[in-house]
Amino acid sequence: MSVTKGLEGVVATTSSISSIIDDTLTYVGYNIDDLAENSSFEEVVYLLWNRRLPNTLELEDLKIQLAANASVPEEVLNHFKTFPIDKVHPMAALRTAVSYLGLFDEEADNATDEANLRKAIRLQAKMPTLVAAFARIRKGLEPVAPRKDLGVAANFLYMLTGEEPDSIAEEAFNKALVLHADHELNASTFTARVCVATLSDIYSGITSAIGALKGPLHGGANEQVMKMLTEIGSVENVEDYINQKLANKEKIMGFGHRVYRKGDPRAKHLKAMSEKLTKLTGEPKWYEMSVKIEDLVTNQKNIPPNVDFYSASVYHSLGIEHDLFTPIFAVSRVSGWLAHILEQYANNRLIRPRAEYNGPGMQSYVRLEDR
Ligand code: SDX
């Protein structure tokens, strides 16, 4: 047996959902660059679940189904009110809420393909509502009900603020959702697949995935990037701050990737959005600081930024609270998790690797009273 720490380079499954080949990311063979420029998030959801782009009617139908399923049970909203709200991270709230939501789905343990697809639509539809509702309830505000006439991106921003977003915000948020939707066998997707490969239910799979995404080495990095930018405060402070971190061998959040070497193809889109939005909000310093950090880290360590780096200043510019950045990642990535869960069910085998034992050899048991 040989051990591959972190399973680096290990190919654990086949998948027809997304691919990373030579630092190019595709969803079902479509380059992410084309999708980011042209498609709605709903189109991408359809693509990931059906492995083809929808026609107009199919897209309209998916939008109608998502809108029809976006409300969450009153019990789940009331549950939020019982949380120790000032201490709870929104990712922990989301993880708990998705698990709780499963209790209200009468089909939760119905494992037919049709029921699984219905649950996928329900979960995809309700995730934005859960995140927006928690964000308001913790501030003592009433949740804003989803609207049937808005797409996923606009609806989320509307539920968060109670105001319909302008077209620039909607477009930017839609693009961010498209860019985060799927990413091959990343840690949270693998977690989801491991969970449902035991033939556990979809709610368990998504709950597990949210737990994995929460960590700062994965989706949690976007919030940490904003924390870093806030700590640095101004462009003049960047150099000292980053040099100090690198000298201390600390990780710079939003940099590095297990798979990409030349760079994460999603980052350039987020970088362009960051430049545009920070100018529009009159706070170009977030972009300027980010660019300076990128220059320093790439020059000194040759480690490029990943998807989480520029998404931080994008979400900040959209007026989103920093601890909601990772839940927003989940709002998008749930589409990929669901695609992978359905793919796992369709060709399932229990996922159960081995561990190389490195503890003590055989020992003689000593009874408690003799120790
Ligand atoms: C996401 O997998 C996916 O697809 C994930 C994702 C998705 O869409 O699902 O793309 C989303 O999770 C992006 C990553 C978000 N995380 C961060 O930004 C946290 C900071 N980055 C890292 O800690 C790190 O780069 C990881 C966790 C992303 C990758 O870890 P690896 O592959 O285990 O790499 P490593 O930690 O072993 O690093 C290899 C070398 C080390 O140097 P040496 O010891 O060999 O000299 O690169 C250095 C590391 O110290 N390094 C960094 C660094 N990342 C790697 N040095 C400073 N800052 C960093 N960010």
Coordinates of N, CA and C in Angstrom, one line a residue, residues 48-167:
L48 N -25.6 21.3 -16.0 CA -25.0 20.4 -15.1 C -25.9 19.1 -14.8
W49 N -27.2 19.3 -14.8 CA -28.1 18.2 -14.4 C -28.5 17.4 -15.6
N50 N -28.4 18.0 -16.8 CA -28.9 17.3 -18.0 C -27.8 17.0 -19.0
R51 N -26.6 17.6 -18.8 CA -25.5 17.4 -19.7 C -25.7 18.0 -21.0
R52 N -26.6 18.9 -21.1 CA -26.8 19.7 -22.4 C -27.5 21.0 -22.0
L53 N -27.3 22.0 -22.9 CA -27.9 23.3 -22.7 C -29.4 23.2 -23.0
P54 N -30.2 24.0 -22.2 CA -31.6 23.9 -22.5 C -32.0 24.8 -23.7
N55 N -33.2 24.4 -24.3 CA -33.8 25.4 -25.3 C -34.6 26.3 -24.5
T56 N -35.2 27.3 -25.2 CA -36.0 28.4 -24.5 C -37.0 27.8 -23.5
L57 N -37.8 26.8 -24.1 CA -38.9 26.3 -23.3 C -38.4 25.5 -22.0
E58 N -37.3 24.8 -22.2 CA -36.8 24.0 -21.1 C -36.2 24.9 -20.0
L59 N -35.6 26.0 -20.5 CA -35.1 27.0 -19.5 C -36.2 27.7 -18.7
E60 N -37.2 28.0 -19.5 CA -38.4 28.7 -18.9 C -39.0 27.8 -17.8
D61 N -39.1 26.5 -18.2 CA -39.7 25.5 -17.3 C -38.9 25.4 -16.0
L62 N -37.6 25.3 -16.1 CA -36.7 25.2 -14.9 C -36.9 26.5 -14.1
K63 N -36.9 27.6 -14.7 CA -37.1 28.9 -13.9 C -38.4 28.9 -13.2
I64 N -39.4 28.4 -13.8 CA -40.7 28.3 -13.2 C -40.7 27.4 -12.0
Q65 N -40.1 26.2 -12.2 CA -40.0 25.3 -11.1 C -39.2 25.8 -9.9
L66 N -38.1 26.5 -10.2 CA -37.2 27.0 -9.2 C -38.0 28.1 -8.4
A67 N -38.7 28.9 -9.1 CA -39.5 30.0 -8.5 C -40.6 29.4 -7.6
A68 N -41.2 28.4 -8.1 CA -42.3 27.7 -7.4 C -41.9 27.0 -6.1
N69 N -40.6 26.7 -6.1 CA -40.2 25.9 -4.9 C -39.3 26.7 -4.0
A70 N -39.2 28.0 -4.2 CA -38.2 28.9 -3.4 C -38.6 29.2 -2.0
S71 N -39.9 29.1 -1.7 CA -40.3 29.3 -0.3 C -39.8 28.2 0.6
V72 N -39.5 28.6 1.9 CA -39.1 27.5 2.9 C -40.2 27.5 4.0
P73 N -40.3 26.3 4.6 CA -41.4 26.2 5.6 C -41.2 27.2 6.7
E74 N -42.3 27.7 7.2 CA -42.3 28.6 8.3 C -41.5 28.1 9.5
E75 N -41.6 26.7 9.7 CA -40.9 26.1 10.9 C -39.4 26.3 10.8
V76 N -38.9 26.3 9.5 CA -37.4 26.5 9.3 C -37.0 27.9 9.6
L77 N -37.8 28.9 9.2 CA -37.5 30.3 9.5 C -37.6 30.5 11.0
N78 N -38.6 29.9 11.6 CA -38.8 30.1 13.1 C -37.6 29.4 13.8
H79 N -37.1 28.3 13.3 CA -35.9 27.6 13.9 C -34.7 28.6 14.0
F80 N -34.5 29.4 12.9 CA -33.4 30.4 12.9 C -33.5 31.3 14.2
K81 N -34.8 31.6 14.5 CA -35.0 32.6 15.6 C -34.6 32.0 17.0
T82 N -34.4 30.6 17.0 CA -34.0 30.0 18.3 C -32.5 29.8 18.4
F83 N -31.8 30.2 17.3 CA -30.3 30.0 17.3 C -29.7 31.1 18.2
P84 N -28.6 30.8 18.9 CA -27.8 31.9 19.6 C -27.2 32.8 18.5
I85 N -28.1 33.7 18.0 CA -27.9 34.3 16.7 C -26.6 35.1 16.5
D86 N -26.2 35.8 17.6 CA -25.0 36.6 17.5 C -23.7 35.8 17.5
K87 N -23.8 34.5 17.8 CA -22.6 33.7 17.8 C -22.5 32.7 16.7
V88 N -23.6 32.6 15.9 CA -23.7 31.5 14.9 C -23.1 32.0 13.5
H89 N -22.2 31.3 13.0 CA -21.7 31.7 11.6 C -22.8 31.2 10.6
P90 N -23.1 32.1 9.6 CA -24.1 31.7 8.6 C -23.9 30.4 7.9
M91 N -22.7 29.9 7.8 CA -22.4 28.6 7.2 C -22.9 27.5 8.2
A92 N -22.7 27.7 9.5 CA -23.3 26.7 10.5 C -24.8 26.7 10.4
A93 N -25.3 28.0 10.3 CA -26.8 28.1 10.2 C -27.3 27.4 9.0
L94 N -26.6 27.5 7.9 CA -27.1 26.9 6.6 C -27.0 25.4 6.7
R95 N -25.9 24.9 7.3 CA -25.7 23.5 7.4 C -26.8 22.9 8.3
T96 N -27.2 23.6 9.3 CA -28.3 23.1 10.2 C -29.6 23.2 9.5
A97 N -29.8 24.3 8.8 CA -31.1 24.5 8.1 C -31.4 23.5 7.0
V98 N -30.3 23.2 6.3 CA -30.6 22.2 5.2 C -30.9 20.8 5.8
S99 N -30.2 20.5 6.9 CA -30.5 19.2 7.6 C -32.0 19.2 8.1
Y100 N -32.3 20.4 8.7 CA -33.7 20.5 9.3 C -34.8 20.5 8.2
L101 N -34.4 21.2 7.0 CA -35.3 21.2 5.9 C -35.7 19.8 5.4
G102 N -34.8 18.9 5.5 CA -35.0 17.5 5.1 C -36.1 16.8 5.9
L103 N -36.3 17.3 7.1 CA -37.4 16.7 8.0 C -38.8 17.0 7.5
F104 N -38.8 18.1 6.7 CA -40.2 18.6 6.2 C -40.4 18.1 4.8
D105 N -39.5 17.3 4.2 CA -39.7 16.8 2.8 C -40.1 15.4 2.9
E106 N -41.4 15.2 2.6 CA -42.0 13.8 2.7 C -41.3 12.8 1.8
E107 N -40.6 13.3 0.8 CA -39.9 12.4 -0.1 C -38.4 12.2 0.3
A108 N -38.0 12.7 1.4 CA -36.6 12.7 1.8 C -35.9 11.4 1.6
D109 N -36.6 10.3 1.9 CA -36.0 9.0 1.8 C -36.6 8.2 0.6
N110 N -37.3 8.9 -0.3 CA -37.7 8.2 -1.5 C -36.6 8.3 -2.5
A111 N -36.0 7.2 -2.9 CA -34.8 7.2 -3.7 C -35.0 7.0 -5.2
T112 N -36.2 7.1 -5.6 CA -36.4 7.0 -7.1 C -35.8 8.1 -7.8
D113 N -35.4 7.9 -9.1 CA -34.8 9.0 -9.9 C -35.7 10.2 -9.9
E114 N -37.0 10.0 -10.1 CA -38.0 11.1 -10.2 C -38.0 11.9 -8.9
A115 N -38.1 11.2 -7.8 CA -38.1 11.9 -6.5 C -36.8 12.6 -6.2
N116 N -35.7 12.0 -6.6 CA -34.4 12.7 -6.4 C -34.3 14.0 -7.2
L117 N -34.8 13.9 -8.4 CA -34.8 15.2 -9.2 C -35.7 16.2 -8.6
R118 N -36.8 15.8 -8.1 CA -37.7 16.8 -7.4 C -37.0 17.4 -6.2
K119 N -36.3 16.6 -5.5 CA -35.6 17.1 -4.3 C -34.5 18.0 -4.7
A120 N -33.8 17.7 -5.8 CA -32.8 18.5 -6.3 C -33.3 19.9 -6.6
I121 N -34.4 20.0 -7.3 CA -35.1 21.3 -7.6 C -35.4 22.0 -6.3
R122 N -36.0 21.3 -5.4 CA -36.4 22.0 -4.1 C -35.2 22.6 -3.4
L123 N -34.1 21.8 -3.3 CA -32.9 22.2 -2.6 C -32.3 23.4 -3.3
Q124 N -32.1 23.3 -4.6 CA -31.5 24.4 -5.4 C -32.4 25.7 -5.2
A125 N -33.7 25.5 -5.2 CA -34.6 26.7 -5.1 C -34.5 27.3 -3.7
K126 N -34.4 26.5 -2.7 CA -34.5 27.0 -1.3 C -33.2 27.5 -0.7
M127 N -32.1 27.1 -1.2 CA -30.8 27.5 -0.6 C -30.7 29.0 -0.6
P128 N -30.9 29.7 -1.7 CA -30.8 31.2 -1.6 C -31.8 31.8 -0.6
T129 N -32.9 31.2 -0.5 CA -33.9 31.8 0.5 C -33.4 31.6 1.9
L130 N -32.8 30.4 2.2 CA -32.3 30.1 3.5 C -31.2 31.1 3.9
V131 N -30.3 31.3 3.0 CA -29.2 32.3 3.3 C -29.7 33.7 3.5
A132 N -30.6 34.1 2.6 CA -31.1 35.5 2.7 C -31.9 35.7 4.0
A133 N -32.7 34.7 4.3 CA -33.6 34.7 5.5 C -32.8 34.8 6.8
F134 N -31.8 34.0 6.8 CA -30.9 34.0 8.1 C -30.2 35.3 8.2
A135 N -29.8 35.9 7.1 CA -29.1 37.1 7.1 C -30.0 38.2 7.7
R136 N -31.2 38.2 7.4 CA -32.2 39.2 7.9 C -32.6 38.9 9.3
I137 N -32.9 37.7 9.6 CA -33.5 37.3 10.9 C -32.4 37.6 12.0
R138 N -31.1 37.4 11.7 CA -30.1 37.7 12.7 C -30.0 39.2 13.0
K139 N -30.5 40.0 12.1 CA -30.5 41.4 12.4 C -31.8 41.9 12.9
G140 N -32.7 41.0 13.2 CA -34.0 41.4 13.8 C -35.0 41.8 12.7
L141 N -34.7 41.5 11.4 CA -35.6 41.9 10.3 C -36.4 40.7 9.9
E142 N -37.6 41.0 9.3 CA -38.4 39.9 8.8 C -37.8 39.4 7.5
P143 N -37.9 38.1 7.2 CA -37.4 37.6 5.9 C -38.2 38.2 4.8
V144 N -37.6 38.3 3.7 CA -38.4 38.8 2.5 C -38.7 37.6 1.6
A145 N -40.0 37.4 1.3 CA -40.4 36.2 0.5 C -39.8 36.3 -0.9
P146 N -39.4 35.1 -1.5 CA -38.9 35.1 -2.8 C -40.0 35.6 -3.8
R147 N -39.6 36.2 -4.9 CA -40.5 36.6 -6.0 C -40.5 35.6 -7.1
K148 N -41.7 35.4 -7.7 CA -41.7 34.4 -8.8 C -41.2 35.0 -10.1
D149 N -41.2 36.3 -10.2 CA -40.8 37.0 -11.5 C -39.3 37.3 -11.6
L150 N -38.5 36.9 -10.6 CA -37.1 37.2 -10.6 C -36.3 35.9 -10.8
G151 N -35.2 36.0 -11.5 CA -34.3 34.9 -11.6 C -33.5 34.7 -10.3
V152 N -32.7 33.6 -10.2 CA -32.0 33.2 -9.0 C -31.1 34.4 -8.5
A153 N -30.3 35.0 -9.4 CA -29.4 36.0 -9.0 C -30.2 37.3 -8.4
A154 N -31.1 37.8 -9.2 CA -31.8 39.0 -8.7 C -32.7 38.7 -7.5
N155 N -33.2 37.5 -7.4 CA -34.1 37.1 -6.3 C -33.3 37.1 -5.0
F156 N -32.1 36.5 -5.1 CA -31.3 36.4 -3.9 C -31.0 37.8 -3.3
L157 N -30.5 38.7 -4.2 CA -30.2 40.1 -3.8 C -31.4 40.8 -3.3
Y158 N -32.6 40.5 -3.9 CA -33.8 41.1 -3.5 C -34.2 40.6 -2.1
M159 N -34.1 39.3 -1.9 CA -34.5 38.7 -0.5 C -33.5 39.2 0.6
L160 N -32.3 39.5 0.2 CA -31.3 40.0 1.2 C -31.6 41.4 1.6
T161 N -32.0 42.3 0.6 CA -32.1 43.7 0.9 C -33.6 44.2 0.9
G162 N -34.5 43.5 0.3 CA -35.8 44.0 0.2 C -36.0 44.9 -1.0
E163 N -34.9 45.1 -1.8 CA -34.9 46.0 -2.9 C -34.5 45.2 -4.2
E164 N -35.1 45.5 -5.3 CA -34.7 44.8 -6.5 C -33.3 45.4 -6.9
P165 N -32.4 44.5 -7.3 CA -31.1 45.0 -7.6 C -31.1 45.7 -9.0
D166 N -30.1 46.6 -9.2 CA -30.0 47.1 -10.6 C -29.3 46.1 -11.5
S167 N -29.3 46.4 -12.8 CA -28.9 45.4 -13.8 C -27.4 45.0 -13.6

